[in-house]
Coordinates of C-alpha atoms in Angstrom, one line a residue:
X3 CA 109.6 101.6 75.1
X4 CA 108.5 98.3 73.2
X5 CA 108.7 100.6 69.7
X6 CA 112.1 101.1 70.9
X7 CA 113.6 97.4 71.8
X8 CA 111.6 96.5 68.7
X9 CA 114.4 98.9 66.5
X10 CA 117.3 97.8 68.3
X11 CA 116.3 94.0 68.1
X12 CA 116.5 94.5 64.5
X13 CA 119.7 96.5 64.3
X14 CA 121.1 92.3 65.7
X15 CA 121.5 89.9 64.2
X16 CA 121.4 86.6 65.3
X17 CA 124.7 86.2 66.2
X18 CA 124.6 89.1 68.2
X19 CA 121.8 88.3 69.7
X20 CA 123.0 84.9 70.9
X21 CA 126.6 86.5 71.9
X22 CA 124.3 88.9 74.0
X23 CA 121.7 86.5 75.3
X24 CA 124.6 84.0 76.4
X25 CA 126.0 87.6 78.2
X26 CA 123.2 87.9 80.2
X27 CA 122.5 84.3 81.0
X28 CA 125.9 83.9 82.7
X29 CA 126.0 87.3 84.5
X30 CA 122.0 86.1 86.1
X31 CA 124.6 82.7 87.3
X32 CA 127.4 84.8 88.9
X33 CA 126.7 88.1 88.6
X34 CA 130.8 88.5 87.5
X35 CA 132.0 90.5 84.5
X36 CA 132.4 87.8 81.2
X37 CA 135.1 87.7 79.2
X38 CA 135.0 86.9 75.3
X39 CA 136.9 83.6 76.0
X40 CA 134.2 82.4 78.6
X41 CA 131.2 83.4 75.7
X42 CA 132.8 81.8 72.9
X43 CA 133.4 78.7 74.7
X44 CA 129.1 78.3 75.5
X45 CA 128.1 79.4 72.3
X46 CA 126.5 76.8 70.0
X47 CA 127.9 78.5 66.9
X48 CA 132.1 78.0 67.0
X49 CA 133.6 81.5 67.4
X50 CA 136.6 82.0 67.9
X51 CA 137.7 84.7 71.2
X52 CA 138.3 87.0 69.4
X53 CA 135.0 87.1 67.1
X54 CA 133.2 87.4 70.5
X55 CA 135.0 90.3 71.5
X56 CA 134.5 92.0 68.3
X57 CA 130.6 91.1 68.8
X58 CA 130.8 92.7 72.4
X59 CA 132.8 95.5 71.4
X60 CA 129.7 95.9 69.1
X61 CA 126.8 95.7 71.8
X62 CA 129.4 98.0 74.1
X63 CA 128.6 100.6 71.6
X64 CA 125.2 100.5 71.5
X65 CA 124.9 100.8 75.2
X66 CA 124.3 97.2 75.6
X67 CA 127.1 96.2 77.9
X68 CA 129.1 98.2 80.1
X69 CA 133.3 97.5 81.2
X70 CA 133.5 97.8 84.7
X71 CA 136.4 99.3 85.8
X72 CA 139.5 98.2 84.5
X73 CA 137.9 94.5 83.7
X74 CA 138.5 92.5 80.1
X75 CA 134.9 91.7 80.9
X76 CA 131.7 93.0 80.3
X77 CA 128.0 92.7 81.7
X78 CA 124.8 93.4 80.4
X79 CA 123.5 97.4 81.1
X80 CA 120.7 98.6 82.7
X81 CA 119.2 99.1 78.4
X82 CA 120.7 95.8 78.4
X83 CA 118.5 94.3 80.7
X84 CA 115.1 95.8 79.8
X85 CA 116.4 95.1 75.9
X86 CA 116.4 91.5 77.2
X87 CA 113.2 91.1 79.4
X88 CA 111.1 92.9 76.6
X89 CA 112.3 91.4 73.5
X90 CA 114.6 88.0 74.1
X91 CA 113.5 86.5 76.9
X92 CA 111.2 83.5 77.7
X93 CA 109.2 82.9 80.4
X94 CA 107.9 79.5 81.1
X95 CA 105.3 78.8 83.1
X96 CA 106.2 78.2 87.5
X97 CA 106.8 74.6 88.2
X98 CA 103.5 72.6 89.7
X99 CA 105.7 71.8 92.5
X100 CA 105.9 75.2 93.4
X101 CA 102.6 75.9 92.6
X102 CA 101.2 73.5 95.4
X103 CA 103.7 74.6 97.3
X104 CA 102.6 78.3 97.4
X105 CA 99.2 77.0 97.3
X106 CA 99.1 74.7 100.4
X107 CA 101.3 76.8 102.7
X108 CA 99.0 80.5 102.1
X109 CA 95.9 78.3 102.8
X110 CA 97.2 76.8 106.0
X111 CA 98.5 80.0 107.2
X112 CA 95.5 80.3 109.1
X113 CA 92.4 82.8 108.9
X114 CA 94.0 86.2 109.6
X115 CA 94.7 88.2 106.3
X116 CA 98.0 89.5 107.4
X117 CA 99.2 86.2 108.1
X118 CA 97.8 84.4 104.8
X119 CA 99.7 87.8 103.3
X120 CA 102.9 86.8 105.6
X121 CA 103.1 83.6 104.4
X122 CA 103.2 84.4 100.8
X123 CA 105.7 86.8 101.1
X124 CA 108.3 84.9 103.2
X125 CA 107.8 82.0 100.4
X126 CA 108.3 84.4 97.8
X127 CA 110.9 85.4 99.0
X128 CA 112.4 82.0 99.6
X129 CA 111.8 80.4 96.4
X130 CA 113.1 84.1 94.4
X131 CA 116.2 84.5 96.9
X132 CA 115.4 87.8 96.9
X133 CA 113.7 89.7 99.7
X134 CA 109.8 89.8 99.4
X135 CA 107.2 92.2 100.0
X136 CA 103.2 92.8 100.1
X137 CA 101.0 95.9 100.6
X138 CA 98.2 94.5 102.5
X139 CA 95.0 96.2 101.5
X140 CA 93.0 99.1 103.2
X141 CA 90.6 98.7 105.7
X142 CA 90.2 101.9 106.0
X143 CA 86.9 103.5 105.1
X144 CA 86.2 99.6 104.3
X145 CA 81.7 99.2 104.8
X146 CA 80.7 96.4 105.8
X147 CA 78.2 93.5 103.9
X148 CA 77.8 91.1 106.3
X149 CA 78.5 89.3 109.5
X150 CA 79.0 85.5 110.3
X151 CA 80.3 83.4 113.3
X152 CA 80.7 79.7 112.4
X153 CA 81.2 77.3 115.5
X154 CA 84.9 75.8 114.7
X155 CA 85.0 73.8 118.6
X156 CA 84.7 74.4 121.9
X157 CA 85.6 77.8 122.8
X158 CA 86.9 78.4 119.5
X159 CA 84.6 80.7 116.8
X160 CA 85.2 82.1 113.5
X161 CA 84.0 85.6 112.3
X162 CA 83.6 86.4 108.9
X163 CA 83.5 89.8 108.3
X164 CA 82.6 90.1 104.4
X165 CA 83.2 93.9 103.1
X166 CA 80.7 95.4 100.4
X167 CA 84.2 95.2 97.7
X168 CA 84.2 92.0 98.5
X169 CA 86.9 91.5 100.5
X170 CA 86.9 89.1 103.1
X171 CA 88.2 89.1 106.6
X172 CA 88.6 85.8 108.8
X173 CA 89.2 85.6 112.9
X174 CA 89.0 83.2 115.2
X175 CA 87.1 84.7 118.2
X176 CA 88.0 82.6 121.8
X177 CA 84.1 82.0 123.7
X178 CA 82.5 80.4 126.1
X179 CA 82.7 76.3 125.6
X180 CA 79.3 76.1 126.4
X181 CA 78.0 79.0 123.9
X182 CA 75.0 78.1 122.5
X183 CA 74.4 78.2 118.5
X184 CA 71.6 80.4 119.4
X185 CA 73.5 82.8 120.7
X186 CA 75.9 83.2 117.6
X187 CA 73.2 83.6 115.4
X188 CA 71.3 86.3 117.5
X189 CA 75.0 88.4 117.4
X190 CA 75.1 88.0 113.5
X191 CA 71.4 89.4 112.8
X192 CA 72.1 92.2 115.3
X193 CA 75.3 92.8 114.1
X194 CA 73.7 92.5 110.2
X195 CA 70.6 94.5 110.6
X196 CA 72.8 97.5 112.7
X197 CA 75.8 97.6 111.2
X198 CA 75.8 96.5 107.4
X199 CA 76.7 99.4 105.1
X200 CA 78.4 101.2 108.0
X201 CA 82.3 101.8 108.2
X202 CA 84.2 100.5 111.1
X203 CA 84.9 103.5 112.9
X204 CA 81.2 103.8 112.9
X205 CA 80.5 99.8 113.9
X206 CA 83.1 100.3 117.1
X207 CA 81.6 103.0 118.2
X208 CA 77.9 101.7 118.1
X209 CA 79.2 98.8 119.8
X210 CA 80.5 101.3 122.4
X211 CA 77.7 104.0 122.9
X212 CA 75.0 101.1 122.7
X213 CA 77.0 98.5 124.5
X214 CA 74.5 98.5 127.9
X215 CA 71.7 98.5 125.4
X216 CA 73.3 95.2 123.4
X217 CA 73.5 93.6 127.1
X218 CA 69.9 93.8 128.0
X219 CA 68.5 92.5 124.4
X220 CA 71.1 89.8 124.2
X221 CA 72.8 87.8 126.6
X222 CA 76.1 88.8 128.0
X223 CA 78.0 86.2 125.7
X224 CA 76.1 87.4 122.8
X225 CA 77.4 91.2 123.7
X226 CA 80.8 89.9 124.1
X227 CA 81.1 88.0 121.6
X228 CA 79.8 90.7 119.4
X229 CA 82.2 93.0 120.5
X230 CA 85.5 90.4 119.9
X231 CA 83.8 90.0 116.1
X232 CA 84.1 94.1 115.9
X233 CA 87.5 94.6 117.5
X234 CA 89.3 91.5 115.6
X235 CA 89.0 92.9 112.0
X236 CA 89.6 96.6 113.6
X237 CA 92.4 94.9 115.4
X238 CA 94.0 94.0 111.7
X239 CA 95.1 96.5 108.9
X240 CA 93.7 99.4 109.2
X241 CA 95.6 101.3 106.2
X242 CA 97.6 100.2 103.8
X243 CA 100.5 98.7 105.1
X244 CA 103.8 96.6 104.2
X245 CA 105.1 93.9 105.1
X246 CA 108.9 92.5 103.9
X247 CA 110.3 89.3 104.3
X248 CA 114.2 87.7 103.5
X249 CA 115.9 91.5 103.7
X250 CA 119.1 89.2 104.1
X251 CA 118.5 87.5 101.0
X252 CA 119.5 91.1 99.4
X253 CA 123.3 90.8 101.7
X254 CA 124.4 87.4 99.6
X255 CA 126.9 87.4 97.3
X256 CA 127.7 91.5 97.8
X257 CA 131.0 91.8 96.6
X258 CA 132.1 95.4 96.9
X259 CA 131.9 97.9 99.9
X260 CA 130.1 99.7 97.2
X261 CA 127.4 97.2 96.5
X262 CA 126.8 96.9 100.5
X263 CA 126.4 100.7 100.8
X264 CA 123.7 100.5 98.0
X265 CA 122.1 97.4 100.2
X266 CA 121.9 99.3 103.2
X267 CA 120.3 102.7 101.9
X268 CA 117.7 100.1 100.8
X269 CA 117.0 98.7 103.9
X270 CA 116.5 101.7 105.2
X271 CA 113.8 102.4 102.4
X272 CA 112.8 99.3 103.7
X273 CA 111.7 100.6 106.6
X274 CA 110.5 103.6 105.6
X275 CA 106.7 101.9 105.3
X276 CA 104.7 105.7 104.7
X277 CA 107.2 105.6 101.3
X278 CA 106.8 102.2 100.4
X279 CA 102.8 102.7 99.9
X280 CA 103.8 104.1 96.6
X281 CA 104.7 100.5 95.4
X282 CA 100.4 100.5 95.7
X283 CA 100.8 103.6 93.3
X284 CA 103.1 102.7 90.8
X285 CA 100.7 99.1 90.0
X286 CA 97.7 100.9 90.0
X287 CA 97.2 102.0 86.5
X288 CA 98.9 98.3 85.3
X289 CA 97.5 94.7 85.1
X290 CA 100.1 91.9 85.5
X291 CA 103.6 91.8 86.2
X292 CA 105.9 94.7 86.3
X293 CA 109.7 95.2 86.4
X294 CA 111.4 98.3 87.6
X295 CA 115.3 97.6 86.7
X296 CA 118.0 99.2 88.2
X297 CA 117.1 103.3 88.0
X298 CA 114.0 102.9 87.0
X299 CA 112.9 102.5 89.9
X300 CA 112.8 105.7 91.2
X301 CA 111.3 105.0 94.9
X302 CA 114.9 103.4 95.3
X303 CA 116.5 106.1 94.6
X304 CA 118.9 104.3 91.9
X305 CA 120.1 102.0 94.3
X306 CA 121.0 99.0 91.4
X307 CA 118.5 96.8 92.4
X308 CA 115.3 95.9 90.7
X309 CA 112.1 95.3 91.7
X310 CA 109.2 92.3 89.9
X311 CA 105.6 93.5 91.5
X312 CA 102.1 92.4 90.7
X313 CA 99.0 94.3 91.7
X314 CA 96.3 92.3 93.0
X315 CA 93.0 92.4 92.8
X316 CA 89.3 91.9 94.8
X317 CA 86.4 89.5 93.9
X318 CA 85.2 93.0 92.2
X319 CA 88.4 92.9 90.2
X320 CA 89.8 96.3 91.9
X321 CA 93.5 96.4 92.9
X322 CA 93.8 96.5 96.2
X323 CA 97.3 95.5 96.8
X324 CA 100.6 95.0 95.6
X325 CA 103.4 91.4 96.1
X326 CA 106.5 91.7 94.7
X327 CA 110.5 90.9 95.1
X328 CA 113.1 93.1 95.3
X329 CA 116.9 92.0 94.0
X330 CA 119.5 92.9 92.3
X331 CA 119.7 93.5 88.6
X332 CA 120.9 90.2 88.2
X333 CA 118.0 87.8 89.3
X334 CA 116.5 85.4 87.3
X335 CA 113.5 87.2 85.4
X336 CA 112.9 84.4 83.5
X337 CA 111.6 82.6 86.7
X338 CA 110.9 85.3 89.2
X339 CA 108.1 86.9 86.8
X340 CA 106.0 84.0 86.8
X341 CA 106.7 82.8 90.0
X342 CA 104.8 86.6 91.4
X343 CA 102.4 86.6 88.6
X344 CA 101.1 83.1 90.3
X345 CA 101.1 84.3 93.7
X346 CA 99.7 87.6 93.0
X347 CA 96.7 86.0 92.0
X348 CA 96.8 83.0 94.4
X349 CA 96.2 85.8 97.0
X350 CA 93.2 87.8 95.2
X351 CA 92.0 84.4 95.1
X352 CA 92.5 83.7 98.9
X353 CA 91.3 87.3 99.9
X354 CA 88.0 87.1 97.4

């Protein structure tokens, strides 16, 4: 792809590149076909509309522009957008204010993994004006490494469960207000002795099988605490699951019935969660942000929408999930790419 982009870019002189860049910028702003007069007014070099029209004709012959229906204007093709993203676009840094907003909101989202991921997805949707989506980590087959109970306030305890792959799950557990710290210590010691190296399914079976014996070895409160500590994690995300926020963003700027039907078809795909786990497969063999423009994204069946997505890693550097956005092909790639990149790194840091 890169070699093809460089070859195609080499075929464009500086004037053609500038005209093409202005067409893409105008398309991102309006979503409408752009005419030669509009581009001539936007150019830094003073050119006549006729000259711009000739350049646009050449770009269309190269497959970089298309003429929708009978409109006199032109739009960048998927091939053109790919060239722009790969070879012409300048990606800046995410503004510090947005970094701080993302970080603070995700850190304040609570101790639950799914709450943090939900907040990250909502923030991503709001800042990008696209639908945000995240594939949550699998916990099926996850093996426990260490368990701790941390007192928060009377009647509230934080259960911290660390897996052997480095992922951490935190849940708040309700306990009697007068529960002694020694009971928490006993419960953690027992669990670390009995459950280290075991999967969550193993842990649930062990607790169920030995509940009576636990209640005789420890006091009733500790047994309840053990049960609650395991149950809260087991009640979380068991298999890879999908969180989607901001689908309504896709309904903005719908101009035709055909576009509306496209978005409706996409909604049906977004609801098919078993299919959406394929998003993780898309990113599992690559690093960093990936961009799928229009029909490049086979998962959406040529819906004419784009997806910008990045994998995120656990503390051991293993890819455990993916987060990104889905929107029209005219999304602001230069702004959204660093937004997705930072969010993925933030999520990885918080789960680690």
